[in-house]
Short mmCIF file of N, CA and C and ligand atoms in Angstrom, two decimals:
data_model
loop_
_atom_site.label_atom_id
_atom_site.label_comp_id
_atom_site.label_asym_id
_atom_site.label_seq_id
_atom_site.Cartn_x
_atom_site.Cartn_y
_atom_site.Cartn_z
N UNK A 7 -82.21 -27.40 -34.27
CA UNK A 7 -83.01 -27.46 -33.03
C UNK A 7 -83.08 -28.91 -32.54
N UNK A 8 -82.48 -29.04 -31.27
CA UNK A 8 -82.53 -30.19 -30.85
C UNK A 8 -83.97 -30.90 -30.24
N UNK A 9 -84.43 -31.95 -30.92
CA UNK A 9 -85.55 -32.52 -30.59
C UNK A 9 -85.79 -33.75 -29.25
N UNK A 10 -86.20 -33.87 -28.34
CA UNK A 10 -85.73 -33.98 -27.39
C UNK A 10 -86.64 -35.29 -26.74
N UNK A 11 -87.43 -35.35 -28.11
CA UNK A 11 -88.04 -37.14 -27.91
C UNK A 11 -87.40 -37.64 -28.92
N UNK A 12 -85.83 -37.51 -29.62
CA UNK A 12 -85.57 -38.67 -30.74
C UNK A 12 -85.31 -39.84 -29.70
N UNK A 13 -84.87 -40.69 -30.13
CA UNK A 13 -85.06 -42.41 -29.52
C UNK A 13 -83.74 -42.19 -29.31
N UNK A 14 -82.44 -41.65 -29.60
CA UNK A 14 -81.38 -41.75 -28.41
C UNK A 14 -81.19 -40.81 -27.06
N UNK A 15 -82.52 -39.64 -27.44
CA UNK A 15 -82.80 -39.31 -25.61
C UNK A 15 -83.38 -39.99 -25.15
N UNK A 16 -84.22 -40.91 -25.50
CA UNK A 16 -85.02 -41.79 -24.70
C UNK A 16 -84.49 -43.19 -24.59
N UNK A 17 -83.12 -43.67 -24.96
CA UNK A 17 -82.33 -44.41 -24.66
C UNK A 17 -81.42 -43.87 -23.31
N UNK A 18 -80.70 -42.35 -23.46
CA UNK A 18 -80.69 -41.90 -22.62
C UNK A 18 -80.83 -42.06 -21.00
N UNK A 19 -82.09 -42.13 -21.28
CA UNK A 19 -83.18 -41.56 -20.20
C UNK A 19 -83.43 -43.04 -19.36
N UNK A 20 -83.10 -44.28 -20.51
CA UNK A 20 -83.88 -45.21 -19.60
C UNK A 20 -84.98 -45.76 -20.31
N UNK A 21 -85.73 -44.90 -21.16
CA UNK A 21 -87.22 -45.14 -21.63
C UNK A 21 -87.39 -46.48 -22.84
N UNK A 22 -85.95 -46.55 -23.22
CA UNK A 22 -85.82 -47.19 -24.22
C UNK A 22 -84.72 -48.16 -23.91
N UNK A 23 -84.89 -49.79 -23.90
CA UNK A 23 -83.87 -50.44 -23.41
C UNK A 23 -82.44 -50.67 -24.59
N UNK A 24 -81.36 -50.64 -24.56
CA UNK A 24 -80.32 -50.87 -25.48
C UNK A 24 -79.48 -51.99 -24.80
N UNK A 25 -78.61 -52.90 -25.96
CA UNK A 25 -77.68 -53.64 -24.77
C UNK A 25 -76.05 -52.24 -24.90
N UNK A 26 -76.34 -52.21 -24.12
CA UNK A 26 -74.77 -51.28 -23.15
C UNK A 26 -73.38 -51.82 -23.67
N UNK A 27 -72.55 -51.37 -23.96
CA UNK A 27 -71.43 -51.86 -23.86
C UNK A 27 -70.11 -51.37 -23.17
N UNK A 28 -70.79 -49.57 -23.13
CA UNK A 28 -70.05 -48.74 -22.20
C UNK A 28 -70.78 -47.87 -21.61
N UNK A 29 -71.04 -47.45 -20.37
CA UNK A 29 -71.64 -46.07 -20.03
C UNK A 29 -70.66 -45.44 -18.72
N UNK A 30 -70.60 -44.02 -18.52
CA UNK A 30 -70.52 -43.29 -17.82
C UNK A 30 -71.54 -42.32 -17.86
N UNK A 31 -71.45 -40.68 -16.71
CA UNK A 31 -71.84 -39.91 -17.18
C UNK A 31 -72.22 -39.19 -18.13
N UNK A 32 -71.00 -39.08 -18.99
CA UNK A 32 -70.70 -38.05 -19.88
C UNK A 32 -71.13 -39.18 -21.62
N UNK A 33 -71.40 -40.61 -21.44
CA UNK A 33 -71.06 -41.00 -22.98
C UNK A 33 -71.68 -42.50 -22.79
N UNK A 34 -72.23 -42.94 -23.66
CA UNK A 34 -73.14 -44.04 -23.93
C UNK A 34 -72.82 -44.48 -25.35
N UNK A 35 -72.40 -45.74 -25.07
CA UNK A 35 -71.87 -46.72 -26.42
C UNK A 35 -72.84 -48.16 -26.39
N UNK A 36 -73.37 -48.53 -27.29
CA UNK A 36 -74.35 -49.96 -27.26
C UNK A 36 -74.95 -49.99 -28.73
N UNK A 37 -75.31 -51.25 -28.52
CA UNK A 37 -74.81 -52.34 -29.97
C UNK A 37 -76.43 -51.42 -31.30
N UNK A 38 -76.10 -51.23 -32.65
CA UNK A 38 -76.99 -50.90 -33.10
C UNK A 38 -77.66 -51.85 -33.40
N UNK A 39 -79.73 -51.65 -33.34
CA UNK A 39 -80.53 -52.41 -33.34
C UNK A 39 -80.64 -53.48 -34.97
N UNK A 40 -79.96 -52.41 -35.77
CA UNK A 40 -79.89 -53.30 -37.03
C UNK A 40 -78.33 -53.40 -37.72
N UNK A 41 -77.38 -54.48 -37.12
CA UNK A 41 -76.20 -54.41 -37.74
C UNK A 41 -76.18 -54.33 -39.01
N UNK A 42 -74.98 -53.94 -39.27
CA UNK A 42 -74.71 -54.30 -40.87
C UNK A 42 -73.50 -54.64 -40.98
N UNK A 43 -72.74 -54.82 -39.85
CA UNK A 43 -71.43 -55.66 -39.68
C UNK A 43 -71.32 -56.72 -38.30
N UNK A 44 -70.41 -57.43 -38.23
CA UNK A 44 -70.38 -58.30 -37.44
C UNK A 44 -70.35 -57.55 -35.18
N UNK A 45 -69.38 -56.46 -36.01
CA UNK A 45 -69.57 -55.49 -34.86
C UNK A 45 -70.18 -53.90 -35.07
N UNK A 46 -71.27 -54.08 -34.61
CA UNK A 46 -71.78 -52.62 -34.86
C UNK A 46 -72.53 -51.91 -33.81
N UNK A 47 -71.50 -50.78 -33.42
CA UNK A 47 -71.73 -50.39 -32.32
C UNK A 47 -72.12 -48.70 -32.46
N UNK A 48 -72.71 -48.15 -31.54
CA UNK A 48 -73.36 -46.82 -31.78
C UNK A 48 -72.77 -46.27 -30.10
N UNK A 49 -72.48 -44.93 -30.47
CA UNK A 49 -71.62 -44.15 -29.33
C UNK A 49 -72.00 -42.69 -29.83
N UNK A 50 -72.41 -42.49 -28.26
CA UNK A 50 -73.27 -40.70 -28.26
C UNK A 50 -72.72 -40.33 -27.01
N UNK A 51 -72.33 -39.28 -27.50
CA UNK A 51 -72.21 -37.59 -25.77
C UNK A 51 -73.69 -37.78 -25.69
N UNK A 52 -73.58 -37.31 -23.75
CA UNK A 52 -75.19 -37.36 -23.29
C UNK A 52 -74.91 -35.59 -22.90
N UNK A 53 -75.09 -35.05 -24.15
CA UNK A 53 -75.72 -33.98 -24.36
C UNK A 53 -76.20 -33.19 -25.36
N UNK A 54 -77.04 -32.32 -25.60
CA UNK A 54 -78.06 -32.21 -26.28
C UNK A 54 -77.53 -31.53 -27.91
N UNK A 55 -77.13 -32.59 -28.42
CA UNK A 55 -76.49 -32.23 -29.73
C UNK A 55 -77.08 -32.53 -31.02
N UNK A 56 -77.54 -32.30 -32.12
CA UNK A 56 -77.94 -32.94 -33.03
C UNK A 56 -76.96 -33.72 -34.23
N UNK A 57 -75.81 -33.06 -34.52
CA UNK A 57 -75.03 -33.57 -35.04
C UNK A 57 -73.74 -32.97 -34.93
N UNK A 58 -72.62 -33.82 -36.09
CA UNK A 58 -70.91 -33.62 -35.63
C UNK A 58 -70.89 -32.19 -35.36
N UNK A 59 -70.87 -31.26 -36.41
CA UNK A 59 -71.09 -29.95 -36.49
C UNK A 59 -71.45 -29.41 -34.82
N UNK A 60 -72.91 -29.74 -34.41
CA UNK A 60 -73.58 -29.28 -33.25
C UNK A 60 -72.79 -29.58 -32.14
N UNK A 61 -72.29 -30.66 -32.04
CA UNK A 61 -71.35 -31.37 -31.01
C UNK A 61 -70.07 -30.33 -31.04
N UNK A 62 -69.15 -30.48 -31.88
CA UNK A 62 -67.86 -30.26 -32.22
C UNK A 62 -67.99 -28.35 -31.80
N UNK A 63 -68.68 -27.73 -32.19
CA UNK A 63 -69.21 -26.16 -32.13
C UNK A 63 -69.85 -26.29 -31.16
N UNK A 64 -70.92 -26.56 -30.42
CA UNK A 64 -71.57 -26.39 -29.19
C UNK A 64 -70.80 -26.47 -27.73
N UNK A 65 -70.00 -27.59 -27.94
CA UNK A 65 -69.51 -28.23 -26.50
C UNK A 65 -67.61 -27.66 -26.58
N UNK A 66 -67.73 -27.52 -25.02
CA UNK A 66 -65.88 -27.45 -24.54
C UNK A 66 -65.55 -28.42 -25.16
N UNK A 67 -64.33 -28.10 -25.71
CA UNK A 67 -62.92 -29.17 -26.59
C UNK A 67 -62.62 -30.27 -25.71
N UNK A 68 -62.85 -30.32 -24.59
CA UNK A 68 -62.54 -31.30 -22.93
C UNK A 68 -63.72 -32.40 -23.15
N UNK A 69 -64.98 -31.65 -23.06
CA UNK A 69 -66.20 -32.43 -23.91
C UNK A 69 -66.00 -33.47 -25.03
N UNK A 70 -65.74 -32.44 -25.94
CA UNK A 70 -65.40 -33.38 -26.97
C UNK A 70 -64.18 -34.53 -27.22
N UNK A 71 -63.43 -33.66 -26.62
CA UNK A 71 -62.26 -34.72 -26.68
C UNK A 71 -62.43 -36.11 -25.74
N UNK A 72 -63.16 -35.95 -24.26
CA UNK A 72 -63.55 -36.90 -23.98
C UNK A 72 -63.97 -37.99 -24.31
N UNK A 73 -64.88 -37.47 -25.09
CA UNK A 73 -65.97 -38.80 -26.08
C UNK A 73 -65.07 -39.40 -26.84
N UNK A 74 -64.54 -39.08 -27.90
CA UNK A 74 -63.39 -39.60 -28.61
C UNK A 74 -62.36 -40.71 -27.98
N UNK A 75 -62.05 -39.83 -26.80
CA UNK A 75 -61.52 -40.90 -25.55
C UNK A 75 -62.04 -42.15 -25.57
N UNK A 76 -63.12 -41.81 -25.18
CA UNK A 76 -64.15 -43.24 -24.29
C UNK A 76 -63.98 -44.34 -25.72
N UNK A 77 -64.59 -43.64 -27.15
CA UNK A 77 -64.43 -44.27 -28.03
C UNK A 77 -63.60 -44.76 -28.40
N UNK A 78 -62.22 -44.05 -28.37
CA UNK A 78 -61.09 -45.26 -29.01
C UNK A 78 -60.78 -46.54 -27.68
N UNK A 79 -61.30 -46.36 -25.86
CA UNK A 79 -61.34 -47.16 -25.33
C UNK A 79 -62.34 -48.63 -25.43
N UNK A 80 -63.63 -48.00 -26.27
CA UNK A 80 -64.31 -48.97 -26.58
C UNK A 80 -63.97 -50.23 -27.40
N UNK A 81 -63.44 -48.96 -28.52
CA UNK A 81 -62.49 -50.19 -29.51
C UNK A 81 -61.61 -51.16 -29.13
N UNK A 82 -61.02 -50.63 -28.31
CA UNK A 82 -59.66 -51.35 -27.07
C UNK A 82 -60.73 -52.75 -26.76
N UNK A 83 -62.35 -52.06 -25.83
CA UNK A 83 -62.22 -53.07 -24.90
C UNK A 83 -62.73 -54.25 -26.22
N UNK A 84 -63.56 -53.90 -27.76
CA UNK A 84 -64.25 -55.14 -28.21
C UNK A 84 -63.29 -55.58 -29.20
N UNK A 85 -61.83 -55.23 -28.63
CA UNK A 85 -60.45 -56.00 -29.72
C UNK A 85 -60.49 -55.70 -31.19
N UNK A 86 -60.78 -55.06 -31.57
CA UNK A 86 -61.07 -54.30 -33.40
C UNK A 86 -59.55 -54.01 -33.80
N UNK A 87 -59.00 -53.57 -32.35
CA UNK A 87 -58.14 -52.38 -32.74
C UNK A 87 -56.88 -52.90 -33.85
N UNK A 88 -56.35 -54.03 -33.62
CA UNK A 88 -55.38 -54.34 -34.44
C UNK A 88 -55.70 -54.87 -35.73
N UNK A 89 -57.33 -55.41 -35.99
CA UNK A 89 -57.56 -55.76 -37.44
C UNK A 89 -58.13 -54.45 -38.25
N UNK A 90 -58.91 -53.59 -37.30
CA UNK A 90 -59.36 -52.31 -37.67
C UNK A 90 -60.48 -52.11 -37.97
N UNK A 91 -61.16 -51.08 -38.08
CA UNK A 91 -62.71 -50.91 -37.81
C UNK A 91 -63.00 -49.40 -39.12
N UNK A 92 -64.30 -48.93 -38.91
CA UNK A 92 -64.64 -47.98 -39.75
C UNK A 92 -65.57 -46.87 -38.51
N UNK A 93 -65.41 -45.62 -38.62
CA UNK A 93 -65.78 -44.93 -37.72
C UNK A 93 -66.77 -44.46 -39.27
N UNK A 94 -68.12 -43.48 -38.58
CA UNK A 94 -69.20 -43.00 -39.44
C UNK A 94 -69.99 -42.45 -38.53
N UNK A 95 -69.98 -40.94 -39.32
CA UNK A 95 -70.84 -40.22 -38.27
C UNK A 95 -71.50 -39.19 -39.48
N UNK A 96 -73.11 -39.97 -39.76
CA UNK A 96 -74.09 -39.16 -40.74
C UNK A 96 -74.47 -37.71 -39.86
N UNK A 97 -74.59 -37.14 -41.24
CA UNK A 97 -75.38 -35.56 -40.38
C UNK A 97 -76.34 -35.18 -41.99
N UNK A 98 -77.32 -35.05 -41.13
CA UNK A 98 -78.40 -34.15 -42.47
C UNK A 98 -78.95 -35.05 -43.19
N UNK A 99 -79.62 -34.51 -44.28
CA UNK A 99 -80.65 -35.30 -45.41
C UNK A 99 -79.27 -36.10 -46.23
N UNK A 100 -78.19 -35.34 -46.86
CA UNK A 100 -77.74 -35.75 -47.42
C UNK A 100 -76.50 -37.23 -47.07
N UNK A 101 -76.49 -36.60 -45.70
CA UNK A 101 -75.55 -38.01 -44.66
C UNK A 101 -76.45 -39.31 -44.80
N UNK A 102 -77.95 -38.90 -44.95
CA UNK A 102 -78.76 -39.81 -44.42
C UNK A 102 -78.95 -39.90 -42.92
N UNK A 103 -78.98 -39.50 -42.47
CA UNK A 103 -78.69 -39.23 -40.60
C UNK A 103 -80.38 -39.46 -40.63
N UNK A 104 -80.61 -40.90 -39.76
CA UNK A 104 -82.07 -40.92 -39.44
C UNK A 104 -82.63 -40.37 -37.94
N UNK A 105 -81.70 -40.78 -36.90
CA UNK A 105 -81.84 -40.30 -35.37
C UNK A 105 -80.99 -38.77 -35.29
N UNK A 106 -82.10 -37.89 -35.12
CA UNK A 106 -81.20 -36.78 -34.56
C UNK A 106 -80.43 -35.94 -33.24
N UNK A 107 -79.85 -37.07 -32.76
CA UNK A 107 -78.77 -36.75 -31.94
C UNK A 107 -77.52 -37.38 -32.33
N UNK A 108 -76.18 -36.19 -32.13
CA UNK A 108 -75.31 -36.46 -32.68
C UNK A 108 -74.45 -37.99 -32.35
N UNK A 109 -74.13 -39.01 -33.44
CA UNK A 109 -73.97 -40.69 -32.96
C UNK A 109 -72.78 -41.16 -34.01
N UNK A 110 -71.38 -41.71 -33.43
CA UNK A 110 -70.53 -42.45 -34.22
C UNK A 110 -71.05 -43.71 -34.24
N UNK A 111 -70.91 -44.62 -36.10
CA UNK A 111 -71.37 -45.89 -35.88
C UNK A 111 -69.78 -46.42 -35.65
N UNK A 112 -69.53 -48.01 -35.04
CA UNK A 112 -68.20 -47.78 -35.24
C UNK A 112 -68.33 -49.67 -35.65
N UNK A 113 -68.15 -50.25 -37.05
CA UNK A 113 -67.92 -50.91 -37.58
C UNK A 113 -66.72 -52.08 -37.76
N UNK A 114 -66.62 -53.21 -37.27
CA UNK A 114 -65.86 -54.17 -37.12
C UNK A 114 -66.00 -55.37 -36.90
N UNK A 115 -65.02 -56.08 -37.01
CA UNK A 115 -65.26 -57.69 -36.54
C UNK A 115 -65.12 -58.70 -37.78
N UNK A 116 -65.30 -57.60 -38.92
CA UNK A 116 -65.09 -58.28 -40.14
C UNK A 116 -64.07 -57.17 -41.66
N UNK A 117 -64.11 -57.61 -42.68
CA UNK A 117 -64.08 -57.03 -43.28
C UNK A 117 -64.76 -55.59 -43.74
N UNK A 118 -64.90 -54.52 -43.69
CA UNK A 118 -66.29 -53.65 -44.14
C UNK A 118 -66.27 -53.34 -45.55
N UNK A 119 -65.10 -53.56 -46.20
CA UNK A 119 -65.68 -53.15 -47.95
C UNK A 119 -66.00 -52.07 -48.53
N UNK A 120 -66.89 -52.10 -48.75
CA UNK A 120 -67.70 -51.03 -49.82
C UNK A 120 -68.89 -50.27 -48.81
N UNK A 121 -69.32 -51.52 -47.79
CA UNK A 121 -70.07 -51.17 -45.95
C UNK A 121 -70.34 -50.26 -46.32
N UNK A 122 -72.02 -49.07 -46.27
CA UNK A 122 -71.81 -48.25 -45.12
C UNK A 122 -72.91 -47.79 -44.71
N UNK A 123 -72.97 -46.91 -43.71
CA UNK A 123 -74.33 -46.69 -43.14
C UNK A 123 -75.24 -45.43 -43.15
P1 5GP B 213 -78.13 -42.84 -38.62
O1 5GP B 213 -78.75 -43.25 -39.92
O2 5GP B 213 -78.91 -41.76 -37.92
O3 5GP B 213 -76.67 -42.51 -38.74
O4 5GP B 213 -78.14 -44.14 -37.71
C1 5GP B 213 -79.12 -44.41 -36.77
C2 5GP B 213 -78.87 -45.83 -36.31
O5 5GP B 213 -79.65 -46.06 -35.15
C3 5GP B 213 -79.27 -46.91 -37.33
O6 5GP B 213 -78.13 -47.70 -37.63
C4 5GP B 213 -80.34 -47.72 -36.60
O7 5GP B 213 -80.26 -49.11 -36.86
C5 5GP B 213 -80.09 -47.38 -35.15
N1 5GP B 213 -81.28 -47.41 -34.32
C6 5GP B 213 -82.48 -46.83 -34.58
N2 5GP B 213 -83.33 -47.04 -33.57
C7 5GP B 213 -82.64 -47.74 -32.63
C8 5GP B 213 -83.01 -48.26 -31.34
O8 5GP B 213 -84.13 -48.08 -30.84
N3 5GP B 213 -82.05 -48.94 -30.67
C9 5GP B 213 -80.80 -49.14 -31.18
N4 5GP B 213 -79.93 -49.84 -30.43
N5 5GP B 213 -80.43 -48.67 -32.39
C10 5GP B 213 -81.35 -47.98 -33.11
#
């Protein structure tokens, strides 16, 4: 059940300020409030998903495939792409998933290691 005051609808919405790094309609990418790498960036569909599962099963394949889009363009625009990055997308108690709407972290700029989130 999608909860519809977590803090990335209300990033969403406006209610909550983030710094941006990509937006359209359909998809919102901006920097997470507590890195744990040199680049750490957070990217959500703006629709009402709770996680991969909910996303991937809920929404048209056009949907989804979109986002993925936007995301490997993100990577493009913050240059990761040729040293390489770590994609992470928690779901549930056991993911550790603290915000419940569905969110790739996407990790770079440095080494990531053993990293994770
Ligand atoms: P999860 O554990 O759900 O996969 O990751 C949630 C992420 O959201 C965490 O990395 C956390 O630092 C980030 N986060 C939580 N609240 C905010 C916020 O208000 N603004 C931003 N930019 N990131 C947040």
């Amino acid at each position: 059940m999608y909860d519809n005051n977590n803090i990335f609808a209300k990033i969403i919405d406006g209610k909550i300020p983030c710094k941006k790094i990509y937006e359209d309609k359909d998809v919102l990418f901006f920097e997470d409030i507590n890195p744990v790498s040199k680049i750490h960036i957070l990217g959500i569909p703006k629709v009402k998903c709770v996680d991969f599962s909910d996303f991937i099963s809920g929404y048209h394949k056009d949907v989804v495939a979109n986002f993925f889009q936007k995301a490997d363009e993100v990577i493009e625009k913050l240059g990761i792409k040729e040293n390489g990055y770590r994609i992470i997308s928690n779901s549930g108690v056991d993911g550790g998933q603290e915000v419940p709407h569905f969110h790739i972290h996407i990790l770079g700029g440095e080494k990531i290691g053993a990293k994770i989130r």
